[in-house]
């Protein structure tokens, strides 16, 4: 008789072998499991989204880092070029000043030579006057 008393009819006119409260807990457990599975899937979707965003940000950061390195190299190169051009300009100015100094030295030498000749002439004239 005990086995027969375990067979029941539920609210939907279904024959049940287990007691209604066990069936209710089982149904509740199934619903909770389904809810847990859906929450886990939602969590996995969120984690996948965060992971893809982190990868996107890492890629973006890497691109920006490479751009910054490129800019630094370009600035260093431009600065080296600017220094090289300035050095060449200064060297050409030095060369021009050296050439000008050479011309002035030649001019001074010719003036000193002319002064010497004039001094000799002045001395001759002074000696002739005496």
Coordinates of N, CA and C in Angstrom, one line a residue:
X1 N 0.8 -1.2 0.0 CA 0.0 0.0 0.0 C 0.9 1.2 0.0
X2 N 2.0 1.1 0.6 CA 2.9 2.3 0.7 C 3.3 2.8 -0.7
X3 N 3.5 1.9 -1.6 CA 3.9 2.3 -3.0 C 2.7 2.9 -3.7
X4 N 1.5 2.5 -3.4 CA 0.4 3.1 -4.1 C 0.1 4.5 -3.5
X5 N 0.3 4.7 -2.3 CA 0.0 6.0 -1.7 C 1.0 7.0 -2.2
X6 N 2.2 6.6 -2.8 CA 3.1 7.6 -3.3 C 2.7 8.1 -4.7
X7 N 1.8 7.4 -5.4 CA 1.3 7.9 -6.7 C 0.3 8.9 -6.4
X8 N 0.5 10.1 -7.0 CA -0.5 11.2 -6.8 C -0.8 11.9 -8.2
X9 N -1.8 12.7 -8.2 CA -2.2 13.5 -9.4 C -2.0 14.9 -9.0
X10 N -1.2 15.6 -9.9 CA -0.9 17.0 -9.6 C -2.0 17.9 -10.1
X11 N -1.7 19.3 -10.0 CA -2.7 20.3 -10.5 C -3.0 20.2 -12.0
X12 N -2.0 19.7 -12.7 CA -2.2 19.6 -14.2 C -2.7 18.2 -14.6
X13 N -3.2 17.5 -13.7 CA -3.8 16.2 -13.9 C -2.8 15.2 -14.4
X14 N -1.5 15.3 -14.0 CA -0.4 14.4 -14.3 C -0.3 13.5 -13.1
X15 N 0.0 12.2 -13.5 CA 0.3 11.2 -12.5 C 1.7 11.4 -12.0
X16 N 1.9 11.4 -10.7 CA 3.3 11.6 -10.1 C 3.6 10.5 -9.2
X17 N 4.8 10.0 -9.3 CA 5.2 8.9 -8.4 C 5.8 9.5 -7.1
X18 N 6.3 10.7 -7.2 CA 6.9 11.3 -6.0 C 5.9 12.2 -5.4
X19 N 6.2 12.6 -4.1 CA 5.3 13.4 -3.4 C 5.3 14.8 -4.0
X20 N 4.2 15.5 -3.9 CA 4.1 16.9 -4.5 C 5.1 17.9 -4.0
X21 N 5.5 17.8 -2.7 CA 6.5 18.7 -2.2 C 7.8 18.4 -2.7
X22 N 8.2 17.1 -3.0 CA 9.4 16.7 -3.6 C 9.5 17.2 -5.0
X23 N 8.3 17.0 -5.7 CA 8.2 17.5 -7.1 C 8.4 19.0 -7.1
X24 N 7.8 19.7 -6.2 CA 7.9 21.2 -6.1 C 9.3 21.6 -5.9
X25 N 10.0 20.9 -5.0 CA 11.4 21.3 -4.7 C 12.3 21.0 -6.0
X26 N 12.0 19.8 -6.6 CA 12.7 19.4 -7.8 C 12.5 20.5 -8.9
X27 N 11.3 20.9 -9.1 CA 10.9 21.9 -10.1 C 11.6 23.2 -9.7
X28 N 11.6 23.6 -8.5 CA 12.3 24.8 -8.0 C 13.8 24.7 -8.2
X29 N 14.3 23.5 -8.0 CA 15.8 23.3 -8.2 C 16.1 23.4 -9.7
X30 N 15.3 22.8 -10.5 CA 15.5 22.9 -12.0 C 15.5 24.4 -12.4
X31 N 14.5 25.2 -11.9 CA 14.4 26.6 -12.3 C 15.6 27.3 -11.8
X32 N 16.1 27.0 -10.5 CA 17.3 27.7 -10.0 C 18.5 27.3 -10.8
X33 N 18.6 26.1 -11.2 CA 19.7 25.6 -12.0 C 19.7 26.3 -13.4
X34 N 18.5 26.5 -14.0 CA 18.4 27.1 -15.3 C 18.8 28.6 -15.1
X35 N 18.4 29.2 -14.0 CA 18.7 30.6 -13.7 C 20.3 30.7 -13.5
X36 N 20.8 29.8 -12.8 CA 22.3 29.8 -12.5 C 23.0 29.6 -13.9
X37 N 22.6 28.7 -14.7 CA 23.2 28.5 -16.0 C 23.1 29.8 -16.8
X38 N 21.9 30.5 -16.8 CA 21.8 31.7 -17.6 C 22.7 32.8 -17.0
X39 N 22.8 32.9 -15.7 CA 23.7 33.9 -15.1 C 25.2 33.6 -15.4
X40 N 25.5 32.3 -15.4 CA 26.9 31.9 -15.8 C 27.2 32.3 -17.3
X41 N 26.2 32.1 -18.2 CA 26.4 32.5 -19.6 C 26.5 34.0 -19.7
X42 N 25.7 34.7 -18.9 CA 25.8 36.2 -18.9 C 27.1 36.6 -18.4
X43 N 27.6 36.0 -17.3 CA 28.9 36.3 -16.8 C 30.0 36.0 -17.8
X44 N 29.9 34.9 -18.5 CA 30.9 34.5 -19.5 C 30.9 35.6 -20.7
X45 N 29.7 36.0 -21.0 CA 29.6 37.0 -22.1 C 30.3 38.3 -21.6
X46 N 30.0 38.7 -20.3 CA 30.7 39.9 -19.8 C 32.2 39.8 -19.8
X47 N 32.6 38.6 -19.3 CA 34.1 38.4 -19.3 C 34.7 38.4 -20.7
X48 N 34.0 37.8 -21.7 CA 34.5 37.8 -23.1 C 34.5 39.3 -23.6
X49 N 33.5 40.1 -23.2 CA 33.5 41.5 -23.7 C 34.7 42.2 -23.0
X50 N 34.9 42.0 -21.7 CA 36.0 42.7 -21.1 C 37.3 42.3 -21.6
X51 N 37.4 41.0 -21.9 CA 38.7 40.5 -22.5 C 38.9 41.1 -23.9
X52 N 37.9 41.2 -24.7 CA 38.1 41.8 -26.0 C 38.4 43.3 -25.9
X53 N 37.8 44.0 -25.0 CA 38.1 45.4 -24.7 C 39.5 45.6 -24.3
X54 N 39.9 44.7 -23.4 CA 41.3 44.8 -22.9 C 42.3 44.5 -24.0
X55 N 42.0 43.6 -24.9 CA 42.9 43.3 -26.0 C 42.9 44.5 -27.0
X56 N 41.7 45.1 -27.2 CA 41.6 46.3 -28.1 C 42.4 47.4 -27.5
X57 N 42.3 47.7 -26.2 CA 43.0 48.7 -25.5 C 44.5 48.5 -25.5
X58 N 44.9 47.2 -25.4 CA 46.3 46.8 -25.4 C 46.9 47.1 -26.8
X59 N 46.1 46.7 -27.8 CA 46.6 46.9 -29.2 C 46.7 48.4 -29.5
X60 N 45.7 49.2 -29.0 CA 45.7 50.6 -29.2 C 46.9 51.2 -28.5
X61 N 47.2 50.8 -27.3 CA 48.4 51.3 -26.5 C 49.7 50.9 -27.2
X62 N 49.7 49.7 -27.7 CA 50.9 49.3 -28.5 C 51.2 50.2 -29.7
X63 N 50.1 50.5 -30.4 CA 50.2 51.3 -31.6 C 50.7 52.7 -31.2
X64 N 50.1 53.3 -30.2 CA 50.5 54.6 -29.7 C 51.9 54.6 -29.2
X65 N 52.3 53.5 -28.6 CA 53.7 53.4 -28.1 C 54.7 53.4 -29.3
X66 N 54.3 52.7 -30.3 CA 55.2 52.6 -31.5 C 55.2 54.0 -32.2
X67 N 54.1 54.7 -32.3 CA 54.0 56.0 -32.9 C 54.9 57.0 -32.1
X68 N 54.9 56.9 -30.8 CA 55.7 57.8 -29.9 C 57.2 57.5 -30.1
X69 N 57.5 56.2 -30.3 CA 58.9 55.8 -30.5 C 59.3 56.4 -31.9
X70 N 58.5 56.3 -32.9 CA 58.8 56.8 -34.2 C 59.0 58.3 -34.2
X71 N 58.1 59.0 -33.4 CA 58.2 60.5 -33.3 C 59.5 60.8 -32.6
X72 N 59.9 60.1 -31.6 CA 61.1 60.4 -30.9 C 62.3 60.2 -31.8
X73 N 62.3 59.1 -32.5 CA 63.4 58.8 -33.5 C 63.5 59.9 -34.5
X74 N 62.3 60.4 -35.0 CA 62.3 61.4 -36.0 C 62.8 62.7 -35.4
X75 N 62.4 63.0 -34.2 CA 62.9 64.3 -33.6 C 64.4 64.2 -33.3
X76 N 64.9 63.1 -32.9 CA 66.3 62.9 -32.7 C 67.1 63.1 -34.0
X77 N 66.5 62.5 -35.1 CA 67.1 62.6 -36.4 C 67.1 64.0 -36.9
X78 N 65.9 64.7 -36.7 CA 65.8 66.1 -37.1 C 66.7 67.0 -36.3
X79 N 66.9 66.7 -35.0 CA 67.7 67.5 -34.2 C 69.2 67.2 -34.6
X80 N 69.6 66.0 -34.9 CA 70.9 65.7 -35.4 C 71.2 66.4 -36.7
X81 N 70.2 66.4 -37.6 CA 70.3 67.1 -38.9 C 70.5 68.6 -38.7
X82 N 69.7 69.2 -37.7 CA 69.7 70.6 -37.5 C 71.1 70.9 -36.9
X83 N 71.6 70.1 -36.0 CA 73.0 70.4 -35.4 C 74.0 70.3 -36.5
X84 N 73.9 69.3 -37.4 CA 74.8 69.1 -38.5 C 74.8 70.3 -39.4
X85 N 73.6 70.8 -39.7 CA 73.5 72.0 -40.6 C 74.1 73.2 -39.9
X86 N 73.8 73.4 -38.6 CA 74.3 74.5 -37.9 C 75.8 74.4 -37.8
X87 N 76.4 73.2 -37.6 CA 77.8 73.1 -37.6 C 78.4 73.4 -38.9
X88 N 77.8 73.0 -40.0 CA 78.3 73.3 -41.4 C 78.2 74.8 -41.6
X89 N 77.2 75.4 -41.2 CA 77.0 76.9 -41.3 C 78.1 77.6 -40.6
X90 N 78.4 77.2 -39.3 CA 79.4 77.8 -38.5 C 80.8 77.6 -39.1
X91 N 81.0 76.4 -39.6 CA 82.3 76.1 -40.2 C 82.5 76.9 -41.5
X92 N 81.5 77.1 -42.3 CA 81.6 78.0 -43.5 C 81.8 79.4 -43.1
X93 N 81.2 79.9 -42.0 CA 81.4 81.2 -41.5 C 82.9 81.4 -41.0
X94 N 83.4 80.4 -40.3 CA 84.8 80.4 -39.8 C 85.7 80.5 -41.0
X95 N 85.4 79.7 -42.0 CA 86.3 79.7 -43.2 C 86.3 81.0 -43.9
X96 N 85.1 81.6 -44.0 CA 85.0 83.0 -44.6 C 85.7 84.0 -43.8
X97 N 85.7 83.9 -42.4 CA 86.4 84.9 -41.6 C 87.9 84.6 -41.7
X98 N 88.3 83.4 -41.8 CA 89.7 83.1 -42.0 C 90.2 83.7 -43.3
X99 N 89.4 83.5 -44.4 CA 89.8 84.1 -45.7 C 89.9 85.6 -45.6
X100 N 88.9 86.2 -44.9 CA 88.9 87.7 -44.7 C 90.1 88.1 -43.9
X101 N 90.4 87.3 -42.9 CA 91.6 87.7 -42.1 C 92.9 87.5 -42.9
X102 N 92.9 86.6 -43.8 CA 94.1 86.4 -44.7 C 94.2 87.6 -45.6
X103 N 93.1 88.1 -46.1 CA 93.1 89.3 -47.0 C 93.5 90.5 -46.2
X104 N 93.0 90.6 -45.0 CA 93.4 91.8 -44.1 C 94.9 91.7 -43.8
X105 N 95.4 90.5 -43.6 CA 96.8 90.3 -43.2 C 97.7 90.7 -44.4
X106 N 97.3 90.4 -45.6 CA 98.0 90.7 -46.9 C 97.9 92.3 -47.0
X107 N 96.8 92.8 -46.8 CA 96.6 94.3 -46.9 C 97.5 95.0 -45.9
X108 N 97.5 94.5 -44.6 CA 98.4 95.1 -43.6 C 99.8 95.0 -44.0
X109 N 100.2 93.8 -44.5 CA 101.6 93.7 -44.9 C 102.0 94.7 -46.0
X110 N 101.0 94.8 -47.0 CA 101.3 95.8 -48.1 C 101.4 97.2 -47.5
X111 N 100.5 97.5 -46.5 CA 100.5 98.9 -45.9 C 101.8 99.1 -45.1
X112 N 102.2 98.0 -44.4 CA 103.5 98.2 -43.7 C 104.7 98.3 -44.6
X113 N 104.6 97.6 -45.8 CA 105.7 97.8 -46.8 C 105.7 99.2 -47.3
X114 N 104.5 99.7 -47.6 CA 104.4 101.0 -48.2 C 104.8 102.0 -47.1
X115 N 104.5 101.8 -45.9 CA 104.9 102.7 -44.8 C 106.4 102.7 -44.7
X116 N 107.0 101.5 -44.8 CA 108.5 101.4 -44.7 C 109.1 102.2 -45.8
X117 N 108.6 102.0 -47.1 CA 109.2 102.8 -48.2 C 109.0 104.3 -48.0
X118 N 107.8 104.7 -47.5 CA 107.6 106.1 -47.3 C 108.5 106.6 -46.2
X119 N 108.8 105.8 -45.2 CA 109.7 106.3 -44.1 C 111.1 106.4 -44.7
X120 N 111.5 105.5 -45.5 CA 112.8 105.7 -46.2 C 112.9 106.9 -47.0
X121 N 111.8 107.2 -47.7 CA 111.8 108.4 -48.6 C 111.8 109.7 -47.7
X122 N 111.1 109.6 -46.6 CA 111.1 110.8 -45.6 C 112.5 111.0 -45.1
X123 N 113.1 109.9 -44.7 CA 114.5 110.1 -44.1 C 115.4 110.6 -45.2
X124 N 115.3 110.2 -46.4 CA 116.2 110.7 -47.5 C 115.9 112.2 -47.7
X125 N 114.7 112.6 -47.6 CA 114.3 114.0 -47.8 C 114.9 114.8 -46.6
X126 N 114.8 114.3 -45.4 CA 115.3 115.0 -44.3 C 116.8 115.1 -44.3
X127 N 117.4 114.1 -44.8 CA 118.9 114.1 -44.9 C 119.3 115.1 -45.9
X128 N 118.6 115.2 -47.0 CA 119.0 116.1 -48.1 C 118.8 117.5 -47.6
X129 N 117.9 117.8 -46.8 CA 117.6 119.1 -46.3 C 118.6 119.6 -45.3
X130 N 119.3 118.8 -44.7 CA 120.3 119.1 -43.7 C 121.5 119.5 -44.3

